[in-house]
mmCIF file of C-alpha atoms in Angstrom:
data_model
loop_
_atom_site.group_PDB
_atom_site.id
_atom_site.type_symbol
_atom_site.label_atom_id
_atom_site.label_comp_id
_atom_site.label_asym_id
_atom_site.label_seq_id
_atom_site.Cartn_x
_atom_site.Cartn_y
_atom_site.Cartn_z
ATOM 1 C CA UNK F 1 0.000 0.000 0.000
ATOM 2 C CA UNK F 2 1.815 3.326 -1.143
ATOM 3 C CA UNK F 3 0.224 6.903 -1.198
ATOM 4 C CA UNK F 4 0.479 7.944 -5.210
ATOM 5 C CA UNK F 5 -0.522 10.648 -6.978
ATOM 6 C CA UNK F 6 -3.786 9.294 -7.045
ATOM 7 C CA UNK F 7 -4.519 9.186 -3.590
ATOM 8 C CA UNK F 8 -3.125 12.253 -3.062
ATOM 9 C CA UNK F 9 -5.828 13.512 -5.077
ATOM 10 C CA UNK F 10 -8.355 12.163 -3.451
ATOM 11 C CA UNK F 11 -7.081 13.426 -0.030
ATOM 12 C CA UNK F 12 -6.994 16.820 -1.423
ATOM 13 C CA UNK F 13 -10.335 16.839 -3.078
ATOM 14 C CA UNK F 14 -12.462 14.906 -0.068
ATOM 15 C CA UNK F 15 -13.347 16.376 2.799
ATOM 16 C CA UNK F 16 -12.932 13.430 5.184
ATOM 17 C CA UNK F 17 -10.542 10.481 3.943
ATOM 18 C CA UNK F 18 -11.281 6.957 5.393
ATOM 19 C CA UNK F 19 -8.437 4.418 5.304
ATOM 20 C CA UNK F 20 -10.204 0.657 5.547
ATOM 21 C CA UNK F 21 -8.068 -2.316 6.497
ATOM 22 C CA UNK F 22 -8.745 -5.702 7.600
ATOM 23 C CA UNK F 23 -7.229 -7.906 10.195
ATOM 24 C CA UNK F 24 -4.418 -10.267 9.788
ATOM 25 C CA UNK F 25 -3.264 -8.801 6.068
ATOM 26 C CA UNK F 26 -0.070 -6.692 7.755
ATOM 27 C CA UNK F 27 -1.649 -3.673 6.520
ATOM 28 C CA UNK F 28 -0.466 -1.498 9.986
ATOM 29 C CA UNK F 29 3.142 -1.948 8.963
ATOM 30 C CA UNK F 30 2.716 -1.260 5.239
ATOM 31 C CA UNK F 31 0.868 1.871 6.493
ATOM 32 C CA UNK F 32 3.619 3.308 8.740
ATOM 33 C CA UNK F 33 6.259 2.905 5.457
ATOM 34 C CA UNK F 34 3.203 4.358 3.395
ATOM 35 C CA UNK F 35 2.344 7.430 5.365
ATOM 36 C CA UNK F 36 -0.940 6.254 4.938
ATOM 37 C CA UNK F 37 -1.608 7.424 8.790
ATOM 38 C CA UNK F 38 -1.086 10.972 7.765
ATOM 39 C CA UNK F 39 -3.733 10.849 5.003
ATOM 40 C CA UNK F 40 -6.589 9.198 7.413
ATOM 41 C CA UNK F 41 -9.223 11.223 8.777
ATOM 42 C CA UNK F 42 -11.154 7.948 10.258
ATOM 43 C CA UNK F 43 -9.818 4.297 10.019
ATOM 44 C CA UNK F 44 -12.312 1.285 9.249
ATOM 45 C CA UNK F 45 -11.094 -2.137 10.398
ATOM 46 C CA UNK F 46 -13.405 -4.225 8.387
ATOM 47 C CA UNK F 47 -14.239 -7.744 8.743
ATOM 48 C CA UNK F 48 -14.271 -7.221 12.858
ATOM 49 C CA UNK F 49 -15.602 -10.292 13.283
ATOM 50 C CA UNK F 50 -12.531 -11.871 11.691
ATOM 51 C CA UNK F 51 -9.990 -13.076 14.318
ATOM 52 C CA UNK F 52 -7.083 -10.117 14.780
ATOM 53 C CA UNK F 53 -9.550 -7.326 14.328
ATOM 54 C CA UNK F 54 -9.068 -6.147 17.727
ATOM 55 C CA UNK F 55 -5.434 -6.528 17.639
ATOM 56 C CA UNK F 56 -5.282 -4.165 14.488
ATOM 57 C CA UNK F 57 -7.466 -1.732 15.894
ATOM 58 C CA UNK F 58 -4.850 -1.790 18.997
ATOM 59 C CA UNK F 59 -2.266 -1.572 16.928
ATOM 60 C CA UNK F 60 -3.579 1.355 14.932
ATOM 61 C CA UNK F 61 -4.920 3.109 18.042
ATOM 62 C CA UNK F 62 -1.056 3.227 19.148
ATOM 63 C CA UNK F 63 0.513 4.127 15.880
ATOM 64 C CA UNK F 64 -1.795 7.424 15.832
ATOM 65 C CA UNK F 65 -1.162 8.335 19.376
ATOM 66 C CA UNK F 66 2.634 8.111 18.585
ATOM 67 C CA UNK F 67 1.727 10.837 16.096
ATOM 68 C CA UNK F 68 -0.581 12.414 18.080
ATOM 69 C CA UNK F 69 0.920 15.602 18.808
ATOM 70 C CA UNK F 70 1.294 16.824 15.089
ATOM 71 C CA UNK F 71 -1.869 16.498 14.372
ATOM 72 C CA UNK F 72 -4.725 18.432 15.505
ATOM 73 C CA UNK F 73 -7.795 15.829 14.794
ATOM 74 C CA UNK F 74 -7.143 12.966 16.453
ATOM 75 C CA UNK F 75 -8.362 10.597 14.000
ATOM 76 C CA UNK F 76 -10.678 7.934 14.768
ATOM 77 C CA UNK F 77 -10.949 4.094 14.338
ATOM 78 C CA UNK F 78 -14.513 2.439 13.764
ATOM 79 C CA UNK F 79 -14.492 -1.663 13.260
ATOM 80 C CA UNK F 80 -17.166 -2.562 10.964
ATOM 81 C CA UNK F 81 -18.436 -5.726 9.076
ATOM 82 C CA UNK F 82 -19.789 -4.463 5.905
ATOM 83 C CA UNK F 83 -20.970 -7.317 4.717
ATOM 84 C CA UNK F 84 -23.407 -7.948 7.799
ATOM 85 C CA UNK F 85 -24.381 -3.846 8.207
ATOM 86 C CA UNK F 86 -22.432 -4.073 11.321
ATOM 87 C CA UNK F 87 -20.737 -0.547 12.565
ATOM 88 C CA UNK F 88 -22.203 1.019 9.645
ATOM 89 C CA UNK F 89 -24.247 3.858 11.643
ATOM 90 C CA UNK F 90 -21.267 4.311 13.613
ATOM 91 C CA UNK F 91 -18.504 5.076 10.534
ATOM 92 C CA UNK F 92 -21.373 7.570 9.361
ATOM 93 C CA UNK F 93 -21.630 8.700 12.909
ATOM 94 C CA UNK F 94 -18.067 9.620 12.927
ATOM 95 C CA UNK F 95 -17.579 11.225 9.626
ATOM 96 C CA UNK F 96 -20.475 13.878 10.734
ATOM 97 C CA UNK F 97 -18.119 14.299 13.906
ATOM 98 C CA UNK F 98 -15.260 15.058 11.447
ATOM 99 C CA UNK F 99 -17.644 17.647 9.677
ATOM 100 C CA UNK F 100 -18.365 19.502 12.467
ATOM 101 C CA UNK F 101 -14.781 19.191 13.935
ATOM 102 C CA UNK F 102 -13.803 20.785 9.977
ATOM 103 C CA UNK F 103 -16.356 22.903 10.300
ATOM 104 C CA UNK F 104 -15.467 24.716 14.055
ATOM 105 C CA UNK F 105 -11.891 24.875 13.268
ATOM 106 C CA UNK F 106 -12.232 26.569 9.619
ATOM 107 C CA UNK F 107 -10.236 23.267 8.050
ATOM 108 C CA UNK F 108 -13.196 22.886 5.729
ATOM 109 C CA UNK F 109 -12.766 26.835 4.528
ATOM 110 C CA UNK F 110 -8.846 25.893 3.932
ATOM 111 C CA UNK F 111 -9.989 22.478 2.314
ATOM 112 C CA UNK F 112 -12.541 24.202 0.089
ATOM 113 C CA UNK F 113 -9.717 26.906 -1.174
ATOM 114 C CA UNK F 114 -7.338 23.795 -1.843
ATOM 115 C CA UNK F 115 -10.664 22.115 -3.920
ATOM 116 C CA UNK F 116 -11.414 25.134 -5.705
ATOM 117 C CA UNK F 117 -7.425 26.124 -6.751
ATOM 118 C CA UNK F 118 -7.407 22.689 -8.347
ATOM 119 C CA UNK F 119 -10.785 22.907 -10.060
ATOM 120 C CA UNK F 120 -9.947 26.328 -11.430
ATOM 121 C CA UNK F 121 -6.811 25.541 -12.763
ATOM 122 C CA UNK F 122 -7.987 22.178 -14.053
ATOM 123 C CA UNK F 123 -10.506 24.494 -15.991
ATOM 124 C CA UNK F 124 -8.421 26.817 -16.739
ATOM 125 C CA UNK F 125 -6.169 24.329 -18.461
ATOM 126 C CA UNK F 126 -8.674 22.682 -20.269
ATOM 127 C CA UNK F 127 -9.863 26.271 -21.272
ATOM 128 C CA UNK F 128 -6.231 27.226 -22.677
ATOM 129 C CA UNK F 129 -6.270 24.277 -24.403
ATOM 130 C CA UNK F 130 -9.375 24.313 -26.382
ATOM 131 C CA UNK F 131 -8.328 27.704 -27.036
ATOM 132 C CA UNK F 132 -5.278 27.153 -28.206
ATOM 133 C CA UNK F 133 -6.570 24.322 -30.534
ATOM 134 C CA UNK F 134 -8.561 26.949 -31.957
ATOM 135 C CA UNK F 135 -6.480 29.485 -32.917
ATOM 136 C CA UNK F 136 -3.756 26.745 -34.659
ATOM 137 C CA UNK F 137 -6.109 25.141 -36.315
ATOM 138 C CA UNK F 138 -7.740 22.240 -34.201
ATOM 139 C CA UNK F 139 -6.629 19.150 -32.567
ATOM 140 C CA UNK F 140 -5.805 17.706 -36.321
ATOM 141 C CA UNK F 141 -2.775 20.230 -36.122
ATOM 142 C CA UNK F 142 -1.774 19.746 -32.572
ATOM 143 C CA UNK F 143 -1.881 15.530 -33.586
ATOM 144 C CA UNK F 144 0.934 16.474 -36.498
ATOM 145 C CA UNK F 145 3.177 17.898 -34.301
ATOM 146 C CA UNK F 146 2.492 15.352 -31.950
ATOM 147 C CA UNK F 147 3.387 13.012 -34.842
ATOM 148 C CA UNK F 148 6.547 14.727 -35.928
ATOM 149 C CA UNK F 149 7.740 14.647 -32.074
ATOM 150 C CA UNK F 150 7.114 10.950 -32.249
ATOM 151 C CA UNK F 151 8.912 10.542 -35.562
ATOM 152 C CA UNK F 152 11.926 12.744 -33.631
ATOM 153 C CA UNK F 153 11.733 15.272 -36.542
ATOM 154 C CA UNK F 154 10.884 17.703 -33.798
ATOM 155 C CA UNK F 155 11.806 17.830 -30.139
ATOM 156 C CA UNK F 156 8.534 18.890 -27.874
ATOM 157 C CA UNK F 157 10.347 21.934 -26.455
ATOM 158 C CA UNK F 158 10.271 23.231 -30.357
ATOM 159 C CA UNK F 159 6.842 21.878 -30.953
ATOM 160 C CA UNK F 160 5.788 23.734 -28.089
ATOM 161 C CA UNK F 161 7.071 26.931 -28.998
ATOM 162 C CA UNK F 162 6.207 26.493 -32.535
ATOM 163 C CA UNK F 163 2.173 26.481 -31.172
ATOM 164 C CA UNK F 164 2.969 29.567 -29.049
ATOM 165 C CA UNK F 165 4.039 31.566 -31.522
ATOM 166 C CA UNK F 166 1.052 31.420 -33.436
ATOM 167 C CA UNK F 167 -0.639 31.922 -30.379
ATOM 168 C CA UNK F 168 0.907 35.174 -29.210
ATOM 169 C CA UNK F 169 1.188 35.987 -33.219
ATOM 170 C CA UNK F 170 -1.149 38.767 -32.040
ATOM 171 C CA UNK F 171 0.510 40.270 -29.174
#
């Protein structure tokens, strides 16, 4: 279990991130080398009726306390058994206690600028992009040099430059 780019994402765009492991898979250890524990506003140890389930929980319990002083939610761990509907109401419980704690401290204001930073400069990209297809001559010309940098008959540092100067032809 690593943290990528892709759950670094999803930490960034949700506003509470659960981390779900299961007894007897090792997972606590993986998680420490991970930093996994960082990214966790609530921990689910699913399958709790599974023998080990309280010994994960444990062992979670004192792997966040050991970090305990850097962080200022102190992030909680529910044992559930999805597939019996068991600790359900309690996970859901607990991430409306994380709301409100994100609410009362302002986290969910600083959250919600991080969100919206990414969403506007994902649009903004996508914007510029379209736009710049537009004023080259589509996507059909972008794919040739594409094609040329492929071939090596162009290097995409020229490519690039070659589309910008028809773009800021005007300026």
């Amino acid at each position: 279990v690593g943290v990528g780019q892709d759950e670094v994402e999803i930490v960034r765009t949700a506003h509470t991130t659960i981390v779900v492991t299961v007894p007897g898979l090792g997972d606590e250890i993986q998680a420490i080398k991970a930093g996994i524990l960082e990214i966790g506003d609530l921990f689910v140890v699913n399958k709790a009726d599974k023998d080990g389930a309280d010994e994960t929980a444990r062992e979670l319990e004192i792997m966040l306390s050991m970090a305990q002083n850097k962080l200022a939610w102190k992030p909680l761990i529910v044992k559930t058994v999805a597939t019996k509907n068991e600790g359900i109401k309690d996970l859901i419980d607990k991430v409306f206690e994380h709301k409100k704690y994100l609410e009362d401290s302002t986290q969910l204001l600083a959250k919600r600028k991080i969100q919206t930073e990414a969403h506007m400069k994902d649009v903004l990209r996508e914007e510029t992009i379209q736009r710049v297809f537009k004023i080259i001559g589509g996507e059909q010309e972008f794919d040739k040099l594409i094609h040329r940098v492929a071939l090596r008959e162009l290097d995409p540092y020229t490519a690039v430059e070659q589309v910008l100067e028809k773009v800021l032809k005007p300026f």
